[in-house]
Amino acid sequence: MPLLDALLNGLTLGGMYALIAMGLGLQYGVARIMNLAYGQFLIASAFAAFWLFARHGLSPLLSLLLLPPLAFACNWLLYRILLMPLVRRAKSRSALEVDSILLSFGLLFVIEGLVLALFGGNYVNYAYLGQVVVVLGTPLALNRLLALGFALLLGSLLYAFLHRSRYGTALRAVSVSPQAAQLVAIDVRAAAAMAFALGGTMVAASGVLVSMFLTFNVSMGVVFTMKALIVVIMGGVGSLAGCLVAGLVLGLTESLVATFIAPGLTLVATFALFLGLLMLRPTGLFKGAAA
Amino acid sequence: MKHKNFKTWLLAVVAVLGCASPGRAQDLPQEIRIGWAISRTGSYAGGASTTVIPNYEMWKADLEKAGGLEVGGKKIPVKFFEYDDRSSSEEAVRAVERLISHDKVDFVLPPWGTAMNLAVGPILDRYGYPHLATTMISDRMPELRDRWQNIFFFTLTSSDYAKGVVDLLSKMRTEGQIQGKVAVVNVADQFGIEMVKAGREALVKAGFQLVYESSYPMGTQEFQSTLSEVKRRQPDVFLAFSYPPDTLALNDQARAVGFNPKVFYTAIGTAFPVFKERLGANAQGVLGLGGVSAELPVTRAYRERHRQMFKQEADYNGSAVTYATLQVLAQAIAHTRSVDRKTVSLDIRTGVFDTVIGKFRLKNRIWSEASLVGQWQDGVFQPVAPDQAIGVKPIHTPKPPWKP
């Protein structure tokens, strides 16, 4: 059935969008780091998964356990070493945003250069879990369902962490007001480092998942940064639930437009939706920080 | 063997008598300078890294190993210059200008892709550099050939490739292998639009019924919804005028939605090694744009060297042709004993060259003996149309259904 096909395809697509956007949501929403190298981190992780799989026969599912903790450590160090000086000297949050944009723009080229030197500029694509399962009469690839599943799982885990744990509450407090958070003895810098590193963990996980079904090369990072940015802003900066909903809405829109209107108009539909939403709700679907 | 040696000798003597006036050899410089600007990064890097860069590197290594270009029994060392154009036309133009005015190169090798070749064309023309365009497909080629006197084409126009497919389909219909329903999608950029325009005209003229036609934005890798819709229209033939990432996605997702038309065609990227790596046995029967036969011993040897050097196979379309154009350039320099661009261009126009795809001669500055349509047959991408293409093989129809 066309409608059901479109809805299910849209959900898996939206799941991927939500997945790749959640990390940026954390980094931007809580740590206030506008990470322009976000897509390059994703591509680097996709290449790592490919390398482990093609050269060492390591299943991407194992990479999914291995790479995110590694990314957590790397991102935490990155924050501590590279970003801390910026945080210290920033007079305001917006000053930090501007500085972080400049720094991550440089970082973008460093990562791209490294990946290029290691893997070359070629397209990479490996098949993993490409088997098809039929859901309600619609054939869907297993790897895409996995991405949707992980988006929902990671989304709810993060949600629970932010809302049910003491540490998560501290992160949300920092996201709302760093000054006030300091007054109640929250180590703002530690919390921001944690949020940035968690974001990096998410992006590593999504890189591995996406590598199972998309063709990628070094230069595609910026595509993912753009998509993630749109989803984060649509959902409302700092809102995880917003990320999830905005991602799914975007995926459904694209799929419905491709099925019933024309595939050529998917991009137009995406940006029309984005613009329309920003005009009606400038702060995004879910206003507020880490809510 | 003796006979062959004699012939080579005779050829050499004729060449020397015919082309080299006395004293030419002394005009030769101490070194030859050759440069290029290519997309190491940016959106064209994928295509450039598959088809062009390995060949430039291989040629460079070959010449360095040989101690330079051999001209009249003398080795002249070659100095190479390379810039990354970052897939931006402006950057490519700047880089080529720098190569010409600052690095003072004797020859410029072309970039990858239609847009980039179009971008650097005017400067190469202005300075009279031979322009060996291998990875450019456009309907503007005849017009450009008139305008730029030193451009040489090793591909045909978009219309030629599109009509090539439709001619093949007409033939298959006459033989009763397919009926008349065709679905077409295309990437929404100049290449895709030119192809679909020519393809649509040819299809309508040949009396095919277009049951689905749509474009998609560049960079799209999501086709499940589109392909589900196409599948509902039940076409016999699916044509996609696509680029490498979408080519892979279309094939993979057609498998996922269980769309099994009798003819499945995707354009650029179908002949790439990554296609076979990704699709494995499912590549069988898929049609794609171009196709250079890999059966000549020289071509085989070239492919083997490519595989050893880069741990990656050469593609079955532009790779060998790109390397062949480098041989053409080297041999034209050797024939004429000159690095004078006018003299060399003249020789490229009329000369006969020995290359990795066999004896090579341009007609009216175009080389048009490669095939328009190829097909994956038992792990090799074979040329299948038109009938007069080099090494053409009979087409396998219908395409076997996708294996899960």
PDB file of C-alpha atoms in Angstrom, chain A residues 171-286:
ATOM      1  CA  LEU A 171      23.395  19.050  32.805  1.00  0.00           C
ATOM      2  CA  ARG A 172      19.948  20.449  32.200  1.00  0.00           C
ATOM      3  CA  ALA A 173      20.580  23.164  34.754  1.00  0.00           C
ATOM      4  CA  VAL A 174      23.754  24.155  32.924  1.00  0.00           C
ATOM      5  CA  SER A 175      21.852  24.215  29.683  1.00  0.00           C
ATOM      6  CA  VAL A 176      19.231  26.586  31.136  1.00  0.00           C
ATOM      7  CA  SER A 177      21.541  28.916  33.002  1.00  0.00           C
ATOM      8  CA  PRO A 178      25.236  28.333  33.644  1.00  0.00           C
ATOM      9  CA  GLN A 179      25.411  31.230  36.095  1.00  0.00           C
ATOM     10  CA  ALA A 180      22.577  29.977  38.258  1.00  0.00           C
ATOM     11  CA  ALA A 181      23.925  26.433  38.051  1.00  0.00           C
ATOM     12  CA  GLN A 182      27.182  27.607  39.547  1.00  0.00           C
ATOM     13  CA  LEU A 183      25.289  29.061  42.487  1.00  0.00           C
ATOM     14  CA  VAL A 184      23.995  25.636  43.430  1.00  0.00           C
ATOM     15  CA  ALA A 185      27.509  24.150  43.339  1.00  0.00           C
ATOM     16  CA  ILE A 186      27.373  22.533  39.922  1.00  0.00           C
ATOM     17  CA  ASP A 187      30.752  22.290  38.231  1.00  0.00           C
ATOM     18  CA  VAL A 188      29.662  23.937  35.003  1.00  0.00           C
ATOM     19  CA  ARG A 189      32.827  23.167  33.072  1.00  0.00           C
ATOM     20  CA  ALA A 190      32.835  19.519  34.033  1.00  0.00           C
ATOM     21  CA  ALA A 191      29.180  19.285  33.064  1.00  0.00           C
ATOM     22  CA  ALA A 192      29.815  20.944  29.706  1.00  0.00           C
ATOM     23  CA  ALA A 193      32.762  18.636  29.022  1.00  0.00           C
ATOM     24  CA  MET A 194      30.508  15.699  29.849  1.00  0.00           C
ATOM     25  CA  ALA A 195      27.795  16.929  27.482  1.00  0.00           C
ATOM     26  CA  PHE A 196      30.281  17.501  24.678  1.00  0.00           C
ATOM     27  CA  ALA A 197      31.782  14.060  25.129  1.00  0.00           C
ATOM     28  CA  LEU A 198      28.324  12.450  25.251  1.00  0.00           C
ATOM     29  CA  GLY A 199      27.500  14.229  22.002  1.00  0.00           C
ATOM     30  CA  GLY A 200      30.701  12.831  20.509  1.00  0.00           C
ATOM     31  CA  THR A 201      29.673   9.366  21.639  1.00  0.00           C
ATOM     32  CA  MET A 202      26.349   9.722  19.900  1.00  0.00           C
ATOM     33  CA  VAL A 203      27.949  10.870  16.679  1.00  0.00           C
ATOM     34  CA  ALA A 204      30.342   7.909  16.713  1.00  0.00           C
ATOM     35  CA  ALA A 205      27.419   5.521  17.146  1.00  0.00           C
ATOM     36  CA  SER A 206      25.489   7.138  14.325  1.00  0.00           C
ATOM     37  CA  GLY A 207      28.578   7.068  12.095  1.00  0.00           C
ATOM     38  CA  VAL A 208      28.860   3.305  12.525  1.00  0.00           C
ATOM     39  CA  LEU A 209      25.140   2.761  11.918  1.00  0.00           C
ATOM     40  CA  VAL A 210      24.985   5.009   8.867  1.00  0.00           C
ATOM     41  CA  SER A 211      28.097   3.385   7.354  1.00  0.00           C
ATOM     42  CA  MET A 212      26.145   0.129   7.061  1.00  0.00           C
ATOM     43  CA  PHE A 213      23.822   1.478   4.390  1.00  0.00           C
ATOM     44  CA  LEU A 214      25.054   4.773   2.916  1.00  0.00           C
ATOM     45  CA  THR A 215      27.801   5.369   0.375  1.00  0.00           C
ATOM     46  CA  PHE A 216      30.248   7.828   1.854  1.00  0.00           C
ATOM     47  CA  ASN A 217      33.548   9.502   1.146  1.00  0.00           C
ATOM     48  CA  VAL A 218      35.709  12.010   2.954  1.00  0.00           C
ATOM     49  CA  SER A 219      33.899  14.995   1.578  1.00  0.00           C
ATOM     50  CA  MET A 220      30.395  14.124   2.687  1.00  0.00           C
ATOM     51  CA  GLY A 221      30.722  15.355   6.263  1.00  0.00           C
ATOM     52  CA  VAL A 222      29.191  18.714   5.552  1.00  0.00           C
ATOM     53  CA  VAL A 223      25.968  17.063   4.332  1.00  0.00           C
ATOM     54  CA  PHE A 224      25.483  15.472   7.734  1.00  0.00           C
ATOM     55  CA  THR A 225      26.323  18.687   9.609  1.00  0.00           C
ATOM     56  CA  MET A 226      23.675  20.516   7.579  1.00  0.00           C
ATOM     57  CA  LYS A 227      20.999  17.896   8.185  1.00  0.00           C
ATOM     58  CA  ALA A 228      21.808  17.697  11.874  1.00  0.00           C
ATOM     59  CA  LEU A 229      21.725  21.460  12.223  1.00  0.00           C
ATOM     60  CA  ILE A 230      18.312  21.690  10.565  1.00  0.00           C
ATOM     61  CA  VAL A 231      16.920  18.983  12.811  1.00  0.00           C
ATOM     62  CA  VAL A 232      18.382  20.532  15.969  1.00  0.00           C
ATOM     63  CA  ILE A 233      17.043  23.988  15.183  1.00  0.00           C
ATOM     64  CA  MET A 234      13.658  22.620  14.161  1.00  0.00           C
ATOM     65  CA  GLY A 235      13.408  20.591  17.317  1.00  0.00           C
ATOM     66  CA  GLY A 236      14.475  23.445  19.541  1.00  0.00           C
ATOM     67  CA  VAL A 237      18.074  23.892  20.651  1.00  0.00           C
ATOM     68  CA  GLY A 238      18.815  21.696  23.642  1.00  0.00           C
ATOM     69  CA  SER A 239      15.732  19.534  23.365  1.00  0.00           C
ATOM     70  CA  LEU A 240      16.285  15.829  22.786  1.00  0.00           C
ATOM     71  CA  ALA A 241      12.629  15.032  22.365  1.00  0.00           C
ATOM     72  CA  GLY A 242      12.542  17.871  19.862  1.00  0.00           C
ATOM     73  CA  CYS A 243      15.410  16.275  17.949  1.00  0.00           C
ATOM     74  CA  LEU A 244      13.615  12.969  17.758  1.00  0.00           C
ATOM     75  CA  VAL A 245      10.316  14.460  16.677  1.00  0.00           C
ATOM     76  CA  ALA A 246      11.865  16.898  14.190  1.00  0.00           C
ATOM     77  CA  GLY A 247      13.966  14.112  12.658  1.00  0.00           C
ATOM     78  CA  LEU A 248      10.946  11.861  12.222  1.00  0.00           C
ATOM     79  CA  VAL A 249       8.822  14.705  10.816  1.00  0.00           C
ATOM     80  CA  LEU A 250      11.552  15.520   8.311  1.00  0.00           C
ATOM     81  CA  GLY A 251      11.910  11.884   7.240  1.00  0.00           C
ATOM     82  CA  LEU A 252       8.147  11.440   6.868  1.00  0.00           C
ATOM     83  CA  THR A 253       7.837  14.640   4.853  1.00  0.00           C
ATOM     84  CA  GLU A 254      10.577  13.613   2.457  1.00  0.00           C
ATOM     85  CA  SER A 255       9.139  10.167   2.001  1.00  0.00           C
ATOM     86  CA  LEU A 256       5.559  11.392   1.465  1.00  0.00           C
ATOM     87  CA  VAL A 257       6.689  14.051  -0.985  1.00  0.00           C
ATOM     88  CA  ALA A 258       8.817  11.537  -2.887  1.00  0.00           C
ATOM     89  CA  THR A 259       5.928   9.080  -3.126  1.00  0.00           C
ATOM     90  CA  PHE A 260       2.976  11.350  -3.842  1.00  0.00           C
ATOM     91  CA  ILE A 261       4.416  14.496  -5.397  1.00  0.00           C
ATOM     92  CA  ALA A 262       7.909  14.136  -6.855  1.00  0.00           C
ATOM     93  CA  PRO A 263      11.319  13.044  -5.563  1.00  0.00           C
ATOM     94  CA  GLY A 264      12.717  16.253  -7.050  1.00  0.00           C
ATOM     95  CA  LEU A 265      10.805  18.297  -4.501  1.00  0.00           C
ATOM     96  CA  THR A 266      12.078  16.622  -1.333  1.00  0.00           C
ATOM     97  CA  LEU A 267      14.711  19.270  -0.755  1.00  0.00           C
ATOM     98  CA  VAL A 268      12.204  22.040  -1.361  1.00  0.00           C
ATOM     99  CA  ALA A 269       9.786  20.426   1.067  1.00  0.00           C
ATOM    100  CA  THR A 270      12.496  20.120   3.717  1.00  0.00           C
ATOM    101  CA  PHE A 271      13.404  23.767   3.533  1.00  0.00           C
ATOM    102  CA  ALA A 272       9.805  24.946   3.242  1.00  0.00           C
ATOM    103  CA  LEU A 273       8.994  23.030   6.413  1.00  0.00           C
ATOM    104  CA  PHE A 274      12.070  24.465   8.106  1.00  0.00           C
ATOM    105  CA  LEU A 275      11.232  28.037   7.128  1.00  0.00           C
ATOM    106  CA  GLY A 276       7.567  27.706   7.956  1.00  0.00           C
ATOM    107  CA  LEU A 277       8.306  26.310  11.373  1.00  0.00           C
ATOM    108  CA  LEU A 278      10.846  29.004  12.152  1.00  0.00           C
ATOM    109  CA  MET A 279       8.321  31.663  11.251  1.00  0.00           C
ATOM    110  CA  LEU A 280       5.649  30.173  13.482  1.00  0.00           C
ATOM    111  CA  ARG A 281       7.913  29.015  16.311  1.00  0.00           C
ATOM    112  CA  PRO A 282      11.304  30.713  16.149  1.00  0.00           C
ATOM    113  CA  THR A 283      12.596  28.670  19.077  1.00  0.00           C
ATOM    114  CA  GLY A 284      11.744  25.329  17.475  1.00  0.00           C
ATOM    115  CA  LEU A 285       9.133  22.668  18.126  1.00  0.00           C
ATOM    116  CA  PHE A 286      10.068  22.102  21.728  1.00  0.00           C
TER     117      PHE A 286
END
